[in-house]
mmCIF file of C-alpha atoms in Angstrom:
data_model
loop_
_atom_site.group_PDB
_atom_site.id
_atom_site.type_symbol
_atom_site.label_atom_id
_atom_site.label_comp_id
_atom_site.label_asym_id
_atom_site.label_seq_id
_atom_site.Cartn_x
_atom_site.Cartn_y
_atom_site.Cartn_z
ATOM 1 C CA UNK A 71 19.000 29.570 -43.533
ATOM 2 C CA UNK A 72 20.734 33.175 -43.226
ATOM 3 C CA UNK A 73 23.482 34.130 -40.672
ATOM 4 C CA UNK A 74 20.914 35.728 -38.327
ATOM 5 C CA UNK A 75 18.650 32.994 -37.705
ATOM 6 C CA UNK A 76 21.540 30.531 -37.409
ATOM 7 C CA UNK A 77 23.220 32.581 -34.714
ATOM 8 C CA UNK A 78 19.480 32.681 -33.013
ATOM 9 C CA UNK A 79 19.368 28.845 -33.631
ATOM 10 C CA UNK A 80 22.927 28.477 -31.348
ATOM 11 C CA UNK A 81 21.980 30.204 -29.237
ATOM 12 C CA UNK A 82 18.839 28.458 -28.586
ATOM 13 C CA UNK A 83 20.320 25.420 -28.403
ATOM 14 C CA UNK A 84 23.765 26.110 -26.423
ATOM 15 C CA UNK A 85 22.341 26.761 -22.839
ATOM 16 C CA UNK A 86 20.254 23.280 -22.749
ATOM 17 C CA UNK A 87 23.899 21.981 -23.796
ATOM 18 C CA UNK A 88 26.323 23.660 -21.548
ATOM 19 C CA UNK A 89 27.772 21.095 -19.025
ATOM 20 C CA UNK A 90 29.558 22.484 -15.858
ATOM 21 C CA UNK A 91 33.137 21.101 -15.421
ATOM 22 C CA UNK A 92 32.873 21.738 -11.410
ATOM 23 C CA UNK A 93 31.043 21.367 -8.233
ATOM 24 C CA UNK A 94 30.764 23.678 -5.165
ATOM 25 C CA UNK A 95 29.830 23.288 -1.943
ATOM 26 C CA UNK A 96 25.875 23.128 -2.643
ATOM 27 C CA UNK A 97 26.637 20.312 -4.837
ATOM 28 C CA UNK A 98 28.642 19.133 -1.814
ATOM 29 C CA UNK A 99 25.589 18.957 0.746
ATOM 30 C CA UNK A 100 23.276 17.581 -2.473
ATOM 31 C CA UNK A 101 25.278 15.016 -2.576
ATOM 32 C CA UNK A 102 25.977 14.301 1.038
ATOM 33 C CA UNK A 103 22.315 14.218 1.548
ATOM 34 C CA UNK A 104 21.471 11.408 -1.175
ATOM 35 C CA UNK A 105 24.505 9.770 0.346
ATOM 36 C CA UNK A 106 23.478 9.494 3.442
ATOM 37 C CA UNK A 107 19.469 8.431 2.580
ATOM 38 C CA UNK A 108 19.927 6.363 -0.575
ATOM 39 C CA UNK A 109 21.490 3.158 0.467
ATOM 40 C CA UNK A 110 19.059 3.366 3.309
ATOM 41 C CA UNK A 111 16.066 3.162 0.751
ATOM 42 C CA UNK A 112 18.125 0.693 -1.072
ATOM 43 C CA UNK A 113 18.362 -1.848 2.021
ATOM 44 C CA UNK A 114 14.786 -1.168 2.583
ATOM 45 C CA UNK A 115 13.573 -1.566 -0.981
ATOM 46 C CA UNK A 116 15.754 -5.192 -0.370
ATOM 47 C CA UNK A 117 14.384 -6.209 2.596
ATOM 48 C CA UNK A 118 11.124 -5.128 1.112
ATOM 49 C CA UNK A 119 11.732 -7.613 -1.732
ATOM 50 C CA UNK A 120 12.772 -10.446 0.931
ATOM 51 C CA UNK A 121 9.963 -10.005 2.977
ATOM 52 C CA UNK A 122 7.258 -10.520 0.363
ATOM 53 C CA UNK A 123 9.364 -13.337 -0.834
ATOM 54 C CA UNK A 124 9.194 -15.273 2.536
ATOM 55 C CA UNK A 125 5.503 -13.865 2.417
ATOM 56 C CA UNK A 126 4.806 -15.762 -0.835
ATOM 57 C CA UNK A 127 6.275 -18.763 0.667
ATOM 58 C CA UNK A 128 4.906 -18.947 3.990
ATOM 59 C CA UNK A 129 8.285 -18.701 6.302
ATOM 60 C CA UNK A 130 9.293 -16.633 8.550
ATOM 61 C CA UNK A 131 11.478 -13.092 7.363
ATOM 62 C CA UNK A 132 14.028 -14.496 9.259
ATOM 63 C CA UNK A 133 14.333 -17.706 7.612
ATOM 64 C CA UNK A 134 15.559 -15.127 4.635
ATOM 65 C CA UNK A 135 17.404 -12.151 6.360
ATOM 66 C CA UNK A 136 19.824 -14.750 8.124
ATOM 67 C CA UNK A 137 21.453 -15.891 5.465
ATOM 68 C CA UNK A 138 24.666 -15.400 3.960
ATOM 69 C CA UNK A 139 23.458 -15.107 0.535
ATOM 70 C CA UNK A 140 21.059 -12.533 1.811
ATOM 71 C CA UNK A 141 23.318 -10.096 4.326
ATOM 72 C CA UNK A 142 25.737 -10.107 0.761
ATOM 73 C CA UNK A 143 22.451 -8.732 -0.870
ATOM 74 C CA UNK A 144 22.709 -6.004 1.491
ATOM 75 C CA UNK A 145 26.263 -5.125 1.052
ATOM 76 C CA UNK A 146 25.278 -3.895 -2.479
ATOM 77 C CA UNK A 147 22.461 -1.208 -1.489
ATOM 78 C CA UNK A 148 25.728 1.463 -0.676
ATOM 79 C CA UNK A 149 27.436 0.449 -4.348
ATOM 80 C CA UNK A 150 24.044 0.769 -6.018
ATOM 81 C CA UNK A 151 22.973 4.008 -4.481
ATOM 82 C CA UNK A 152 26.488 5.948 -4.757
ATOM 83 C CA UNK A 153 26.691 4.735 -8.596
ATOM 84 C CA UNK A 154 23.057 6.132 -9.438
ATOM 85 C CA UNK A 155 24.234 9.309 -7.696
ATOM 86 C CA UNK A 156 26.804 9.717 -9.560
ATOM 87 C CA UNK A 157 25.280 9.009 -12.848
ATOM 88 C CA UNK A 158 21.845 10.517 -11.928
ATOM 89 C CA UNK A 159 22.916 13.789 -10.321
ATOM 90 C CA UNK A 160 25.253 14.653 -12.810
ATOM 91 C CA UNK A 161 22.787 14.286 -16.221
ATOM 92 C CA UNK A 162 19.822 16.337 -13.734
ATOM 93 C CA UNK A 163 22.650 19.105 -13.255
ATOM 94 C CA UNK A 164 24.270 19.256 -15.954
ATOM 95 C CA UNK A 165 28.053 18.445 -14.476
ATOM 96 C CA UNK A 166 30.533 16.650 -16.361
ATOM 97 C CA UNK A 167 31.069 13.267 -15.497
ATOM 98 C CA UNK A 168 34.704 14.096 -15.579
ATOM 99 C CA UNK A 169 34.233 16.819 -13.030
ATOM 100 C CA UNK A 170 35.613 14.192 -10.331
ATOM 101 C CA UNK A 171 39.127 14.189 -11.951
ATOM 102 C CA UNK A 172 39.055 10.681 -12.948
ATOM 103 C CA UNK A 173 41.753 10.368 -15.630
ATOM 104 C CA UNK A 174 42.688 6.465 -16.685
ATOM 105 C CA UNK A 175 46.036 7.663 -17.903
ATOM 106 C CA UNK A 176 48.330 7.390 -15.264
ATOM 107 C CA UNK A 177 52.109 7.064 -14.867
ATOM 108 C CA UNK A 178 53.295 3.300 -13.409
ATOM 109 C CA UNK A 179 55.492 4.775 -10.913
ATOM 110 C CA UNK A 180 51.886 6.431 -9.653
ATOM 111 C CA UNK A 181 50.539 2.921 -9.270
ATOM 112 C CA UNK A 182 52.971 1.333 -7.533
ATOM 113 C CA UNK A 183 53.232 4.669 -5.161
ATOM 114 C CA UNK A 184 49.721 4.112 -4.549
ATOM 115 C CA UNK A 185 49.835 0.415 -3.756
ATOM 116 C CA UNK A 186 52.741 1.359 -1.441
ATOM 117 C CA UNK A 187 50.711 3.829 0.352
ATOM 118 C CA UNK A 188 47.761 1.712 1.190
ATOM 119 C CA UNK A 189 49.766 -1.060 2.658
ATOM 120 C CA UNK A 190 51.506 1.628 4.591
ATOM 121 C CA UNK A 191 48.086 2.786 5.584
ATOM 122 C CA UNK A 192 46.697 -0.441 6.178
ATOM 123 C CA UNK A 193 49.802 -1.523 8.913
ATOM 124 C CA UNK A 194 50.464 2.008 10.094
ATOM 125 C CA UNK A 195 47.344 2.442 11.201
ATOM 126 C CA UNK A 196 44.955 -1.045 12.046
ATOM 127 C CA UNK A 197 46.661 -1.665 15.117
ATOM 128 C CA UNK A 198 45.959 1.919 16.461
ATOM 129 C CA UNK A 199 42.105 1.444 15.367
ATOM 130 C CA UNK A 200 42.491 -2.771 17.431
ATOM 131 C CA UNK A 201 42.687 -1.244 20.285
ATOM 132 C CA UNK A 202 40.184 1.824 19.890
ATOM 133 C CA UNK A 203 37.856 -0.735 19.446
ATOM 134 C CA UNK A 204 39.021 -2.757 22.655
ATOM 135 C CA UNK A 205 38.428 0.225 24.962
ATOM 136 C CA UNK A 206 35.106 0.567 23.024
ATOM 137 C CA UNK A 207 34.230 -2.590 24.035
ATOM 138 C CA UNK A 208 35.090 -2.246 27.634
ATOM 139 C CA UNK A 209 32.914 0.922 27.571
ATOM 140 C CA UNK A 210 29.800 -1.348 26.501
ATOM 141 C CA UNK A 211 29.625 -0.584 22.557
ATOM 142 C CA UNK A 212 28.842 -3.582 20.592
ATOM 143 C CA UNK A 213 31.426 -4.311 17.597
ATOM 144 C CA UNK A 214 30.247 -5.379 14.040
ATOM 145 C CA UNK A 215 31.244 -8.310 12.827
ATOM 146 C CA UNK A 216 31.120 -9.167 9.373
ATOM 147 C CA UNK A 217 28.208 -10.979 8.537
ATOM 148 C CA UNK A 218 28.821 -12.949 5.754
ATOM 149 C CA UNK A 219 31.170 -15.946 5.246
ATOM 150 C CA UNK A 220 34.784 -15.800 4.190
ATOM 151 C CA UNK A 221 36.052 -19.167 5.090
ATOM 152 C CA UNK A 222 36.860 -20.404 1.505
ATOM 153 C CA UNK A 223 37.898 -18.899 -1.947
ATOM 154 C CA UNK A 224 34.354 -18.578 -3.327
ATOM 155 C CA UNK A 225 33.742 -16.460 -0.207
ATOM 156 C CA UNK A 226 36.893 -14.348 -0.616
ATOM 157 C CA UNK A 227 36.376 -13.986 -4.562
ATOM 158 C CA UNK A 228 32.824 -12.380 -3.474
ATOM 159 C CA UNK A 229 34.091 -10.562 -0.186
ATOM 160 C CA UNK A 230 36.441 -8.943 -2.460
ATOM 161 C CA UNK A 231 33.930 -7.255 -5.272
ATOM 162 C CA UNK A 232 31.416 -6.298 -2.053
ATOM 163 C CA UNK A 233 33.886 -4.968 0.161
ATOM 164 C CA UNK A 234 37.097 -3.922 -1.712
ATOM 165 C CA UNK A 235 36.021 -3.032 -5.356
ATOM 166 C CA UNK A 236 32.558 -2.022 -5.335
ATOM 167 C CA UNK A 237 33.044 0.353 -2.099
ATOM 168 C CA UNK A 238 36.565 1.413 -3.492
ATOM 169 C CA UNK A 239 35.017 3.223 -6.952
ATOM 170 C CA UNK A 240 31.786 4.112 -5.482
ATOM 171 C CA UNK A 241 33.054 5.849 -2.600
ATOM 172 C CA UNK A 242 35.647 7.555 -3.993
ATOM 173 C CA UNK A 243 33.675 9.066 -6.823
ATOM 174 C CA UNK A 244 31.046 10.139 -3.800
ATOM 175 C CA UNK A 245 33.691 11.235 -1.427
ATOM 176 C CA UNK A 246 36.601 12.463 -2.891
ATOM 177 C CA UNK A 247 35.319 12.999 -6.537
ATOM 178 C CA UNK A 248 31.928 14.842 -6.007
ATOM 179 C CA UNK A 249 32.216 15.938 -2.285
ATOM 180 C CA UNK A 250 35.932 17.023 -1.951
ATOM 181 C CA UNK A 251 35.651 18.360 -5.600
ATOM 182 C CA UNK A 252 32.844 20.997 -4.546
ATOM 183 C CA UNK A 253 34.520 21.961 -1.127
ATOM 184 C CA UNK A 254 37.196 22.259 -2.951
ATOM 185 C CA UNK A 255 35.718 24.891 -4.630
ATOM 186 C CA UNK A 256 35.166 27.020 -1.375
ATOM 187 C CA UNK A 257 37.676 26.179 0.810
ATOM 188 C CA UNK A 258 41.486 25.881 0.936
ATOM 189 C CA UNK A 259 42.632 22.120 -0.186
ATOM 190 C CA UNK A 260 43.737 21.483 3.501
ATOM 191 C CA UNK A 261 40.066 22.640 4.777
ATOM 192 C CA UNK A 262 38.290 20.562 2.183
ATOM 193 C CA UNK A 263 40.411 17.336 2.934
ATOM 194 C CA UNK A 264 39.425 17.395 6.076
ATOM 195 C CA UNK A 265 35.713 18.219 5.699
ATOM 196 C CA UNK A 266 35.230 15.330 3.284
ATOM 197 C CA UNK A 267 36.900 13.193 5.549
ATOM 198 C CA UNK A 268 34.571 13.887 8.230
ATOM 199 C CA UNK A 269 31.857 13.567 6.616
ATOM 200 C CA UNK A 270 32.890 10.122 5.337
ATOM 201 C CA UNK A 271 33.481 8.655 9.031
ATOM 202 C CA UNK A 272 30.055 10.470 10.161
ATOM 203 C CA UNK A 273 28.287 9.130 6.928
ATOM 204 C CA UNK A 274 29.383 5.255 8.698
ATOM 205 C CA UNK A 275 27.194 6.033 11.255
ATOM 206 C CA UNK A 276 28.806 4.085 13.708
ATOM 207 C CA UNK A 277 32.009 4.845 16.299
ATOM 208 C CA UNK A 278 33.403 1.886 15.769
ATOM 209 C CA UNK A 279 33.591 3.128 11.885
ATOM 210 C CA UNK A 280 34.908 6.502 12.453
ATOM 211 C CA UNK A 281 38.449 6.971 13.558
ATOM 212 C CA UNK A 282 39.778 4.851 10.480
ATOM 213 C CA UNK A 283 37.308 6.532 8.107
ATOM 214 C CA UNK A 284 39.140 9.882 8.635
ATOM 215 C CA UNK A 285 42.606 8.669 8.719
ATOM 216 C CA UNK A 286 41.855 6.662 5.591
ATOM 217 C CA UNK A 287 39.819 9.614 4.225
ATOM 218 C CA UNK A 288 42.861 12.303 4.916
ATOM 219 C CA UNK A 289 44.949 10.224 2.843
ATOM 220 C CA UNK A 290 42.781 9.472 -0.462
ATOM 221 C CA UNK A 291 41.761 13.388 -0.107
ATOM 222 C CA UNK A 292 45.596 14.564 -0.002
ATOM 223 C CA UNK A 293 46.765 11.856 -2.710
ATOM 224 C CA UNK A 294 43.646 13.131 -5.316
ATOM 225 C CA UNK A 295 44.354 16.584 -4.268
ATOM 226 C CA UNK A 296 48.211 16.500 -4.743
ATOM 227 C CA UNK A 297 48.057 14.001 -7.992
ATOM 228 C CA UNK A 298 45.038 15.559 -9.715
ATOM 229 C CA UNK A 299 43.690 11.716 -10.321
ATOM 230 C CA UNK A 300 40.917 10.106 -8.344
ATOM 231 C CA UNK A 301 41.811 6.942 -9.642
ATOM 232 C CA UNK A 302 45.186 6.836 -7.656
ATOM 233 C CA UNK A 303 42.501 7.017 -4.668
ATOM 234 C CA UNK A 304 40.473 4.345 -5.870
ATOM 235 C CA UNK A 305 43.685 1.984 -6.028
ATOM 236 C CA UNK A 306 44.541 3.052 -2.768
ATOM 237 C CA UNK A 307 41.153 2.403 -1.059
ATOM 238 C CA UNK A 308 40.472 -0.726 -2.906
ATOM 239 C CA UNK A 309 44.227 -1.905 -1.691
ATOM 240 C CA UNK A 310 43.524 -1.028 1.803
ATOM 241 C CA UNK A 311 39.815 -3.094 2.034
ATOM 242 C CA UNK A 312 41.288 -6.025 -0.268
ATOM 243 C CA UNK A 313 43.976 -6.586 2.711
ATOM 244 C CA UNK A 314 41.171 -6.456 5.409
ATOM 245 C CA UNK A 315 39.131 -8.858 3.404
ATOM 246 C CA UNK A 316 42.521 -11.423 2.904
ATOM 247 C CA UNK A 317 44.282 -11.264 6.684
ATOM 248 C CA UNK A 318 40.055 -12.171 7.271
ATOM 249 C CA UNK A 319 40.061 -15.082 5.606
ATOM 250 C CA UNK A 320 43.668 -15.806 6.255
ATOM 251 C CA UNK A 321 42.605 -16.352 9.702
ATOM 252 C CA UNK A 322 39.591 -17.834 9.406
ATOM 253 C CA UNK A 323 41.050 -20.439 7.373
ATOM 254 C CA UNK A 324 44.790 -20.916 9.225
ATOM 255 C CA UNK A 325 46.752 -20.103 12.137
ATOM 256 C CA UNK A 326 47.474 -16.811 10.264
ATOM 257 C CA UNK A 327 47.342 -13.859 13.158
ATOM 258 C CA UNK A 328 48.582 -10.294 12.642
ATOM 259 C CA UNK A 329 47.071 -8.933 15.866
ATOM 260 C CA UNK A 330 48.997 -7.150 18.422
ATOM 261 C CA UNK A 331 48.405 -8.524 22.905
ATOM 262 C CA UNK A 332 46.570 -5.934 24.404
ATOM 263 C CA UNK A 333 49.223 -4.540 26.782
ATOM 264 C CA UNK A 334 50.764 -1.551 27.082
ATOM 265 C CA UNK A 335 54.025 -2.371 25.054
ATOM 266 C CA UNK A 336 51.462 -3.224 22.334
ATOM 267 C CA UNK A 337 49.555 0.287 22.474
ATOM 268 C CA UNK A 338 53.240 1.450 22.618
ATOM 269 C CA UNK A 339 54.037 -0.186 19.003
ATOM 270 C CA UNK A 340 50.650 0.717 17.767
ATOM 271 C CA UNK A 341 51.002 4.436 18.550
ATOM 272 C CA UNK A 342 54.983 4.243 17.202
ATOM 273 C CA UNK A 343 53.629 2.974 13.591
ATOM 274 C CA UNK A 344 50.607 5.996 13.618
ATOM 275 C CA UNK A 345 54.010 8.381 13.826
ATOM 276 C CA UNK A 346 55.529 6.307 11.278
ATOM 277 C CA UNK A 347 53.115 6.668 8.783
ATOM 278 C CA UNK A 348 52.205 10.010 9.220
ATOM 279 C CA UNK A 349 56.201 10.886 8.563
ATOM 280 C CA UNK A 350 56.794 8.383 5.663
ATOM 281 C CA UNK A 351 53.709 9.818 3.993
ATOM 282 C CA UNK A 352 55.085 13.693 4.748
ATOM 283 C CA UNK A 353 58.042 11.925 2.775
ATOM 284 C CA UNK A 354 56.392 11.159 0.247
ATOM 285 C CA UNK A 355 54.310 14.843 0.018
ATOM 286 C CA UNK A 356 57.754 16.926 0.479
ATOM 287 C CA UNK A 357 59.933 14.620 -1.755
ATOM 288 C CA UNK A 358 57.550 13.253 -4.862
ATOM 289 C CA UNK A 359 54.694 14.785 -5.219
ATOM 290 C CA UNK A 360 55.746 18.614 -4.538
ATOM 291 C CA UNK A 361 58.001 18.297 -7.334
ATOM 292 C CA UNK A 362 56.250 16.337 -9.717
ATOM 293 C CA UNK A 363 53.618 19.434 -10.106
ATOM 294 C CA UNK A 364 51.066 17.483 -11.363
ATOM 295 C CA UNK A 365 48.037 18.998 -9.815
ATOM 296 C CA UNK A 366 46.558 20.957 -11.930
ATOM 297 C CA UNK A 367 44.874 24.623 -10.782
ATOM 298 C CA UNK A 368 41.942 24.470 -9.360
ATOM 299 C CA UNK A 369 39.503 27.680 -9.158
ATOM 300 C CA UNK A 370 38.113 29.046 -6.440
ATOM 301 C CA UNK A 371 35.473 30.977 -5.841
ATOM 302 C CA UNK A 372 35.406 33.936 -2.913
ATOM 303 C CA UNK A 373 33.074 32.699 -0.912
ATOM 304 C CA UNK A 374 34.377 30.743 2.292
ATOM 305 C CA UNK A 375 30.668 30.248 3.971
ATOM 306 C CA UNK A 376 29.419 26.723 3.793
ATOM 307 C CA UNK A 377 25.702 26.312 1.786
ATOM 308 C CA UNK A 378 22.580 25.680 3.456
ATOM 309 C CA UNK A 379 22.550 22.247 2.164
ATOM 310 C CA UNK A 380 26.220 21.225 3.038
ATOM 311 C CA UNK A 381 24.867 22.897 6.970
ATOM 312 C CA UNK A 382 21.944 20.889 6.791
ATOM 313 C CA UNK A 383 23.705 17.215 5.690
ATOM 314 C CA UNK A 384 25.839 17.838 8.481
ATOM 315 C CA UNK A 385 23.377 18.078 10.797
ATOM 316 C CA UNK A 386 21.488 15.401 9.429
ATOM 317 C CA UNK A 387 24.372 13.062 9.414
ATOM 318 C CA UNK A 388 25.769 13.996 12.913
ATOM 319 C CA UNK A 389 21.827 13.321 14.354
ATOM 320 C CA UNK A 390 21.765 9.885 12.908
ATOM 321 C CA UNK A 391 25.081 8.955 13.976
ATOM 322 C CA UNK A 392 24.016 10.159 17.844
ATOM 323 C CA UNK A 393 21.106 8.248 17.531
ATOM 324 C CA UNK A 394 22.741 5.076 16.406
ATOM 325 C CA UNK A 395 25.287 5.475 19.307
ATOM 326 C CA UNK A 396 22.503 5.337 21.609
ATOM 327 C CA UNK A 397 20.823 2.563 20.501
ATOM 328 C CA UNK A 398 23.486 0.445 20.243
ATOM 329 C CA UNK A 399 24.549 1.177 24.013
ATOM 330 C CA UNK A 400 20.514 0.771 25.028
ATOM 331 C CA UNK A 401 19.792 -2.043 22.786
ATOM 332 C CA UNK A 402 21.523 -4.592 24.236
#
């Protein structure tokens, strides 16, 4: 073969090749979108399966749907549907997979900063969200419980891998790898922190789930932004949930109680831990990270506007979350 026709050849084959190493904000509301409707098909497909199954042997649905082994089923349709976005959407458009800024190498002292921050997190902030969800109780809204055991260590083993690890990667490679990635791309690192954290408490769909989901959204968006490593945000998410699942069962299975009286010194305490947090973690921002300079550069394009699809998954998101609100106040 001559130089001309192998040149042609390259060429040929070099566009059906090329792999973009960054989202924008299109791939933002794409993804948003898929996040919001997949693990809704998923938990239908599921109780799809369970229905024909109590079908085939002539019991009620409910004989099925109520129990434990069953509502754990369910905890998987968000894991399943946020990995097969992430795998799926990135081969159909061509993205690296490393686009997120997952990098496995990472510094010890990183770790342990990470694991530090989440238990901050976790006591700097749970008491604040107790008693948001007190005075949404007193208002009428109906709290969710979890709805699967976790009274003994073969419930805690499996509480852990539905609610701490699973959630904990697929989340974070949804939320702050795909999502804050392409806002990044538009917006300043502040805006897009914020954004994706937003749209990870409205994704929740519920008010109980949406105070915490920013806070704990903020944070995982600032540490990926200011360490450049989406795993230090999976470590911190997955530390945060792991605690939840373990003071659970702690106090399910002992006298083991963490929780604050409702009075007004402890809404005092809980409010004096939120300021806490938020100035040990401006600590840590002004006195480690700024000077470790390990974020790398990330490029921005001019545009400011927000797509049409990252408009339209807002919408979509904020609609369902309204409606949910509603029934749960009505369908008592």
């Amino acid at each position: 073969m001559n130089n001309n026709s192998q040149q042609s050849s390259n060429e040929n084959i070099q566009p059906s090749a090329f792999r973009r190493n960054f989202y924008n904000n299109t791939d933002s509301g794409r993804v948003y979108l898929l996040a919001i409707f997949a693990p809704l098909l998923v938990s239908l497909l599921i109780s799809m399966i369970g229905g024909l199954i109590a079908g085939g042997k002539g019991v009620e649905a409910s004989t099925f749907t109520n129990e434990p082994w069953y509502q754990a089923l369910l905890f998987l349709a968000s894991p399943i549907a946020f990995f097969s976005i992430f795998l799926l959407y990135n081969k159909a458009s061509k993205i690296s997979y490393s686009a997120v800024g997952f990098k496995i190498k990472v510094s010890w002292q990183n770790i342990l900063l990470a694991i530090a921050i989440a238990v901050i997190a976790l006591f700097g902030l749970q008491y604040f969200i107790n008693f948001i969800d007190v005075g949404l109780e007193k208002i009428g809204y109906e709290l969710a419980e979890l709805t699967i055991p976790n009274n003994n260590f073969g419930w805690l083993c499996l509480n852990t891998l539905l609610i701490a690890i699973l959630p904990a990667i697929g989340e974070e490679l949804i939320f702050r790898g795909m999502i804050l990635q392409g806002l990044r791309r538009n917006f300043s690192d502040a805006l897009a922190i914020l954004i994706s954290a937003l749209m990870f408490a409205v994704m929740h769909g519920s008010l109980q789930q949406f105070i915490y989901p920013i806070l704990l959204g903020l944070i995982t968006g600032w540490i990926v932004v200011r360490s450049g490593n989406l795993l230090l945000s999976i470590i911190v998410h997955f530390v945060n949930n792991f605690l939840v699942v373990l003071f659970d069962f702690l106090e399910k299975t002992t006298s083991f109680d963490i929780k604050l009286p409702v009075s007004w010194w402890g809404i005092l305490i809980s409010i004096l831990l939120l300021v806490i947090t938020g100035v040990i973690l401006y600590l840590v921002d002004r006195l480690y990270f700024k000077h470790k300079n390990q974020t790398e550069e990330y490029k921005k394009e001019l545009t400011k506007k927000p797509s049409l699809y990252l408009i339209i998954s807002w919408a979509v998101a904020i609609i369902l979350l309204i409606i949910a609100t509603i029934v749960n106040f009505i369908g008592k």
